[in-house]
PDB file of C-alpha atoms in Angstrom:
ATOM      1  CA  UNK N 101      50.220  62.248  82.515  1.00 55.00           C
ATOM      2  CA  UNK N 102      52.608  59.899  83.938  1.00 58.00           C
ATOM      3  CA  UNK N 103      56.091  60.753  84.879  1.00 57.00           C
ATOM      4  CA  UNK N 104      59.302  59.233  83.856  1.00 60.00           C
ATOM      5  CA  UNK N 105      62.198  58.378  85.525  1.00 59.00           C
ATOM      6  CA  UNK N 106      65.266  59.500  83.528  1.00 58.00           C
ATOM      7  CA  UNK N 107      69.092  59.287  84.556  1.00 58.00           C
ATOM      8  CA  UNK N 108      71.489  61.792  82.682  1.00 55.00           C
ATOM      9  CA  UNK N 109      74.982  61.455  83.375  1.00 56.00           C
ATOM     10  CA  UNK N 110      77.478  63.600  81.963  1.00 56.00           C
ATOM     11  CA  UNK N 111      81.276  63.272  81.413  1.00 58.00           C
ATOM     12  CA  UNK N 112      83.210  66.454  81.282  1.00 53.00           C
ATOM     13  CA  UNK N 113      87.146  66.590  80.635  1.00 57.00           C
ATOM     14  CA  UNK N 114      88.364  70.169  80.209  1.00 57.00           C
ATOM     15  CA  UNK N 115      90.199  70.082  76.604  1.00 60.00           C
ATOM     16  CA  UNK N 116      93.621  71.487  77.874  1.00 61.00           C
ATOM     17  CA  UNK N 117      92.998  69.182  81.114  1.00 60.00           C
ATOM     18  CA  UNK N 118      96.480  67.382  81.587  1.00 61.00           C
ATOM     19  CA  UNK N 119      97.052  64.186  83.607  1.00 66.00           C
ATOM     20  CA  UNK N 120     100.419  63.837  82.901  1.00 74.00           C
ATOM     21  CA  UNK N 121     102.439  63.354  86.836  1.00 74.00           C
ATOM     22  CA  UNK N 122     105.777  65.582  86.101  1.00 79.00           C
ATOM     23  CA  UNK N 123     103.432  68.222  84.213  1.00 78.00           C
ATOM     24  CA  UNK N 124     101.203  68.727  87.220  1.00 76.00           C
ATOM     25  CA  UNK N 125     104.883  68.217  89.482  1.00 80.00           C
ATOM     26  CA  UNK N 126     106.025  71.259  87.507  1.00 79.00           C
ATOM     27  CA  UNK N 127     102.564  73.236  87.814  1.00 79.00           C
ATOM     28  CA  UNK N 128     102.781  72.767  92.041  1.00 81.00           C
ATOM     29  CA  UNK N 129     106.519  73.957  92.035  1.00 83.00           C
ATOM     30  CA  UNK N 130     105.578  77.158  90.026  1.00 82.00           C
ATOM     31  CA  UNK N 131     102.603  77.329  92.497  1.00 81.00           C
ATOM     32  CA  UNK N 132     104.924  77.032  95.645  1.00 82.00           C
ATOM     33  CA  UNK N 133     107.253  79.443  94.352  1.00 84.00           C
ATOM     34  CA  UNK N 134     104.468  82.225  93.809  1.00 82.00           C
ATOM     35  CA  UNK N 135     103.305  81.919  97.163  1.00 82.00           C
ATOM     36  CA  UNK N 136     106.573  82.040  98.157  1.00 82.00           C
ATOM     37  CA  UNK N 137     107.303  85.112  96.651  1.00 77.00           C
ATOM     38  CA  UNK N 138     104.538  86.950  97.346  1.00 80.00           C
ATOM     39  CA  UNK N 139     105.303  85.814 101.383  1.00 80.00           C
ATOM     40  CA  UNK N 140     108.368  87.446 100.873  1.00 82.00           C
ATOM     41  CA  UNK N 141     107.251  91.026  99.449  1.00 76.00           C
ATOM     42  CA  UNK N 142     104.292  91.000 101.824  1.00 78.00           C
ATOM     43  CA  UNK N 143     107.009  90.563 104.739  1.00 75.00           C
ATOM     44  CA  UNK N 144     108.949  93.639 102.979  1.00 77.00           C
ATOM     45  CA  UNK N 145     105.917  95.737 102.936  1.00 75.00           C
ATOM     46  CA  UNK N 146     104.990  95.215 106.773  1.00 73.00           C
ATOM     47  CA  UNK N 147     108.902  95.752 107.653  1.00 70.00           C
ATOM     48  CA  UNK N 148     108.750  99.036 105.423  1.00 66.00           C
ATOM     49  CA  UNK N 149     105.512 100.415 106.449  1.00 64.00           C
ATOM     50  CA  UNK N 150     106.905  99.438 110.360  1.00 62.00           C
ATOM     51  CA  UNK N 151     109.852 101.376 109.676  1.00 62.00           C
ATOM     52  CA  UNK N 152     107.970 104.529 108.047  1.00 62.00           C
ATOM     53  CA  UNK N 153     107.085 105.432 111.154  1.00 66.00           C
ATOM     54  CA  UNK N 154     109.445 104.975 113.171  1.00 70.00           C
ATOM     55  CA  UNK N 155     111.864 107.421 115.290  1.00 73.00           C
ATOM     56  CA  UNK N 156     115.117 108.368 113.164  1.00 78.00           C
ATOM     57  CA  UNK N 157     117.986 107.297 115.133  1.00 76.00           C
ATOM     58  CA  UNK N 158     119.351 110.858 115.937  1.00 84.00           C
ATOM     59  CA  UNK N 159     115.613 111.963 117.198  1.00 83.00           C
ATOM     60  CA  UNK N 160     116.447 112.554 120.776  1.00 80.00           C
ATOM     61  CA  UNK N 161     119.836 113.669 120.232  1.00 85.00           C
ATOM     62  CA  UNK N 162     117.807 117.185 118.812  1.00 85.00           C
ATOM     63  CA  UNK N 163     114.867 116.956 121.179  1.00 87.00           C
ATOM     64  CA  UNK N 164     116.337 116.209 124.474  1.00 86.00           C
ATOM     65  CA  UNK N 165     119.984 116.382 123.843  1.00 87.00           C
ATOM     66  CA  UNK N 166     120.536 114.749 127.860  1.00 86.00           C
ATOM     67  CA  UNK N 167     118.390 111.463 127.547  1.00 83.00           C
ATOM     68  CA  UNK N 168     121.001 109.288 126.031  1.00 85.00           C
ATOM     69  CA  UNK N 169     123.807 110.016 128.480  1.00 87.00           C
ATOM     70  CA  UNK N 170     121.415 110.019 131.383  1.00 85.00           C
ATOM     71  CA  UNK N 171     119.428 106.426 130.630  1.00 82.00           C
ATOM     72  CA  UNK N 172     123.612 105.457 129.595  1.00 87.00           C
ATOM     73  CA  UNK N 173     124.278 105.884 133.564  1.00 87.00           C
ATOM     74  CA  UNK N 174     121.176 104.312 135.079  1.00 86.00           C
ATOM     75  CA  UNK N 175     121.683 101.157 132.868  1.00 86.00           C
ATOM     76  CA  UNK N 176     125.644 101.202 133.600  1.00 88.00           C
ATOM     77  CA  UNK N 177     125.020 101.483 137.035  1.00 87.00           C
ATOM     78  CA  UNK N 178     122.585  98.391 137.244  1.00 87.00           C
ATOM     79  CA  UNK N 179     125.068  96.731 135.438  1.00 87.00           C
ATOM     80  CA  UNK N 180     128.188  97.595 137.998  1.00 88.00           C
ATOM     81  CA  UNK N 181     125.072  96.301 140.822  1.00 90.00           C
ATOM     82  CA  UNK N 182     124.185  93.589 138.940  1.00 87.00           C
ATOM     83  CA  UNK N 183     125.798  92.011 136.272  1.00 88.00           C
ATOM     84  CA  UNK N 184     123.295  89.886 134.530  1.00 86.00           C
ATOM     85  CA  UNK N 185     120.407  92.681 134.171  1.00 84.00           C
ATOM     86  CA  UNK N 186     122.187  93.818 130.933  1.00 85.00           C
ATOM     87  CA  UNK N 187     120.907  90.853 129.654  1.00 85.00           C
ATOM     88  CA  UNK N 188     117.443  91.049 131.828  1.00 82.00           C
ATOM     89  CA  UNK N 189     117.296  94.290 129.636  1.00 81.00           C
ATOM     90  CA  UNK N 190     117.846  92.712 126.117  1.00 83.00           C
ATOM     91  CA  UNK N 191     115.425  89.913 126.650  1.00 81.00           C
ATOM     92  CA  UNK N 192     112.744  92.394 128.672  1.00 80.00           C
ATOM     93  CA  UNK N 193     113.056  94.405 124.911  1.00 80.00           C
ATOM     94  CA  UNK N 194     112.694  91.406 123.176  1.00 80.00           C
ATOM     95  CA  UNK N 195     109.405  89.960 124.961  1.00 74.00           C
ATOM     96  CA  UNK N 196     107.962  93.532 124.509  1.00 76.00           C
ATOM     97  CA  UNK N 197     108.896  94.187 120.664  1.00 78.00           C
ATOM     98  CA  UNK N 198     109.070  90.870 119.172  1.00 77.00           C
ATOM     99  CA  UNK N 199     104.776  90.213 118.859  1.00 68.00           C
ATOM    100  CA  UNK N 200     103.416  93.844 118.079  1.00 71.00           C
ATOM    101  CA  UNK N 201     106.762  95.929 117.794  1.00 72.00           C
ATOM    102  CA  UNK N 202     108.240  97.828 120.548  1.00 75.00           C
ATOM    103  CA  UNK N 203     104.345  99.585 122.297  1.00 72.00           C
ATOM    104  CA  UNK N 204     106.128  99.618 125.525  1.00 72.00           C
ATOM    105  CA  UNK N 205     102.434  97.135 126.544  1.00 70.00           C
ATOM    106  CA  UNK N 206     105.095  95.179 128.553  1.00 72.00           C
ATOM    107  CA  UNK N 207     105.797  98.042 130.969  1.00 72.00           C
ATOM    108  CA  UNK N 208     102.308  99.233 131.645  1.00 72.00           C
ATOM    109  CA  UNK N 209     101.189  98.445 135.155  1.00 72.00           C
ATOM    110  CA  UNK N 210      98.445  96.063 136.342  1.00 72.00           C
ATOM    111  CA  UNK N 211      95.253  97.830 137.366  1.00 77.00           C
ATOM    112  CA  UNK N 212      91.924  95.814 138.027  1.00 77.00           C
ATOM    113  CA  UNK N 213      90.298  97.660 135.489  1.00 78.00           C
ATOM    114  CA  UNK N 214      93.266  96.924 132.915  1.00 73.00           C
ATOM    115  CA  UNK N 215      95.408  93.275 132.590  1.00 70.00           C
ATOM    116  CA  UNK N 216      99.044  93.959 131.005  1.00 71.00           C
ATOM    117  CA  UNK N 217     101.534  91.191 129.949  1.00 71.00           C
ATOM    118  CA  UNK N 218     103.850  92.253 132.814  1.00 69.00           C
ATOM    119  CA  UNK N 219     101.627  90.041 134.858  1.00 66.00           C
ATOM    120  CA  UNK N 220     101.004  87.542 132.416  1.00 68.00           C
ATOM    121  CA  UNK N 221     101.670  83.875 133.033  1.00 68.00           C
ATOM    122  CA  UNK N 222     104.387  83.373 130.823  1.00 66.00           C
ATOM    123  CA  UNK N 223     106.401  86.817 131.563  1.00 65.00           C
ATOM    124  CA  UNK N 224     105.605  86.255 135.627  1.00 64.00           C
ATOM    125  CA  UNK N 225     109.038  85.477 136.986  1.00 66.00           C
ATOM    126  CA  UNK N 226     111.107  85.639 133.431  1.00 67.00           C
ATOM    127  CA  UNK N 227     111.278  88.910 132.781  1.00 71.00           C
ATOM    128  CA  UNK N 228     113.038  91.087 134.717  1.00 71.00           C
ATOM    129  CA  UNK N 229     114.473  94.755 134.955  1.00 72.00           C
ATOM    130  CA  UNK N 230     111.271  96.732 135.481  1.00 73.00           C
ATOM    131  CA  UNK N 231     113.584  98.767 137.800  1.00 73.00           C
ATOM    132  CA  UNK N 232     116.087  99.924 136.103  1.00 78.00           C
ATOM    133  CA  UNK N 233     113.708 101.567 133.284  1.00 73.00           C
ATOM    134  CA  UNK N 234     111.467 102.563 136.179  1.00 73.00           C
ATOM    135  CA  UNK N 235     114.967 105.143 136.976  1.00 73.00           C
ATOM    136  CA  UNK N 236     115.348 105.859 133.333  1.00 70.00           C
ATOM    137  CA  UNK N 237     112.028 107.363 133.279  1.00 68.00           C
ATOM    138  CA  UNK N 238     112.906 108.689 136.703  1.00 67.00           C
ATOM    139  CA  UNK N 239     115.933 110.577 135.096  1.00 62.00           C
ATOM    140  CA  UNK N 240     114.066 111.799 132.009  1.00 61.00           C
TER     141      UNK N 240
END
């Protein structure tokens, strides 16, 4: 029995297959915009399910009716010391909310055991007013 050597080639088009430029311009657009979209309601479902459980704004107002007034001192008196740790304040908030919401992680002490981002490279000598919530906490 000998064997032979056969070539087969085959030539598929898909029927509704359509080479046509501004048809397959239109099909990409309509593509974009449904990833578009559904970046857009993913982003509203994170920012929803973040805010679901979150604090209500009147929570310690209830609880501990003196926190407010008494962090409202310690920060106004930094600010009468010093008058650029109001905005040492803002951006320390920012750096600590902006990646994983607001965990407090920047705050957290160095330990050998355990490496915060208050000593990391990039927060080293930028951020600033540890302090001042140090004496809210104090006050609290």
């Amino acid at each position: 029995m000998k064997l032979r050597r056969t070539s087969l080639s085959i030539n598929y088009t898909p029927k509704n297959h359509n080479t046509n430029p501004t048809q397959l311009q239109a099909n990409l657009t309509l593509l974009l915009i449904l990833k578009a979209h559904f970046l857009v309601y993913a982003f509203l479902w994170l920012g929803l399910a973040a805010t679901a459980f979150s604090l209500p704004p009147k929570f310690y107002d209830k609880v501990c009716p003196q926190a407010l007034p008494a962090i409202r001192k310690v920060v106004e008196a930094a600010v009468h010391r010093e008058r650029r740790i109001g905005a040492s304040l803002l951006r320390l908030h920012f750096h600590d909310c902006f990646v994983n919401g607001c965990d407090g992680s920047l705050l957290l002490d160095w330990t050998p055991a355990f490496v915060t981002k208050k000593n990391a490279r990039g927060n080293l000598d930028s951020v600033r007013g540890f302090e001042v919530v140090d004496q809210r906490v104090k006050w609290i």
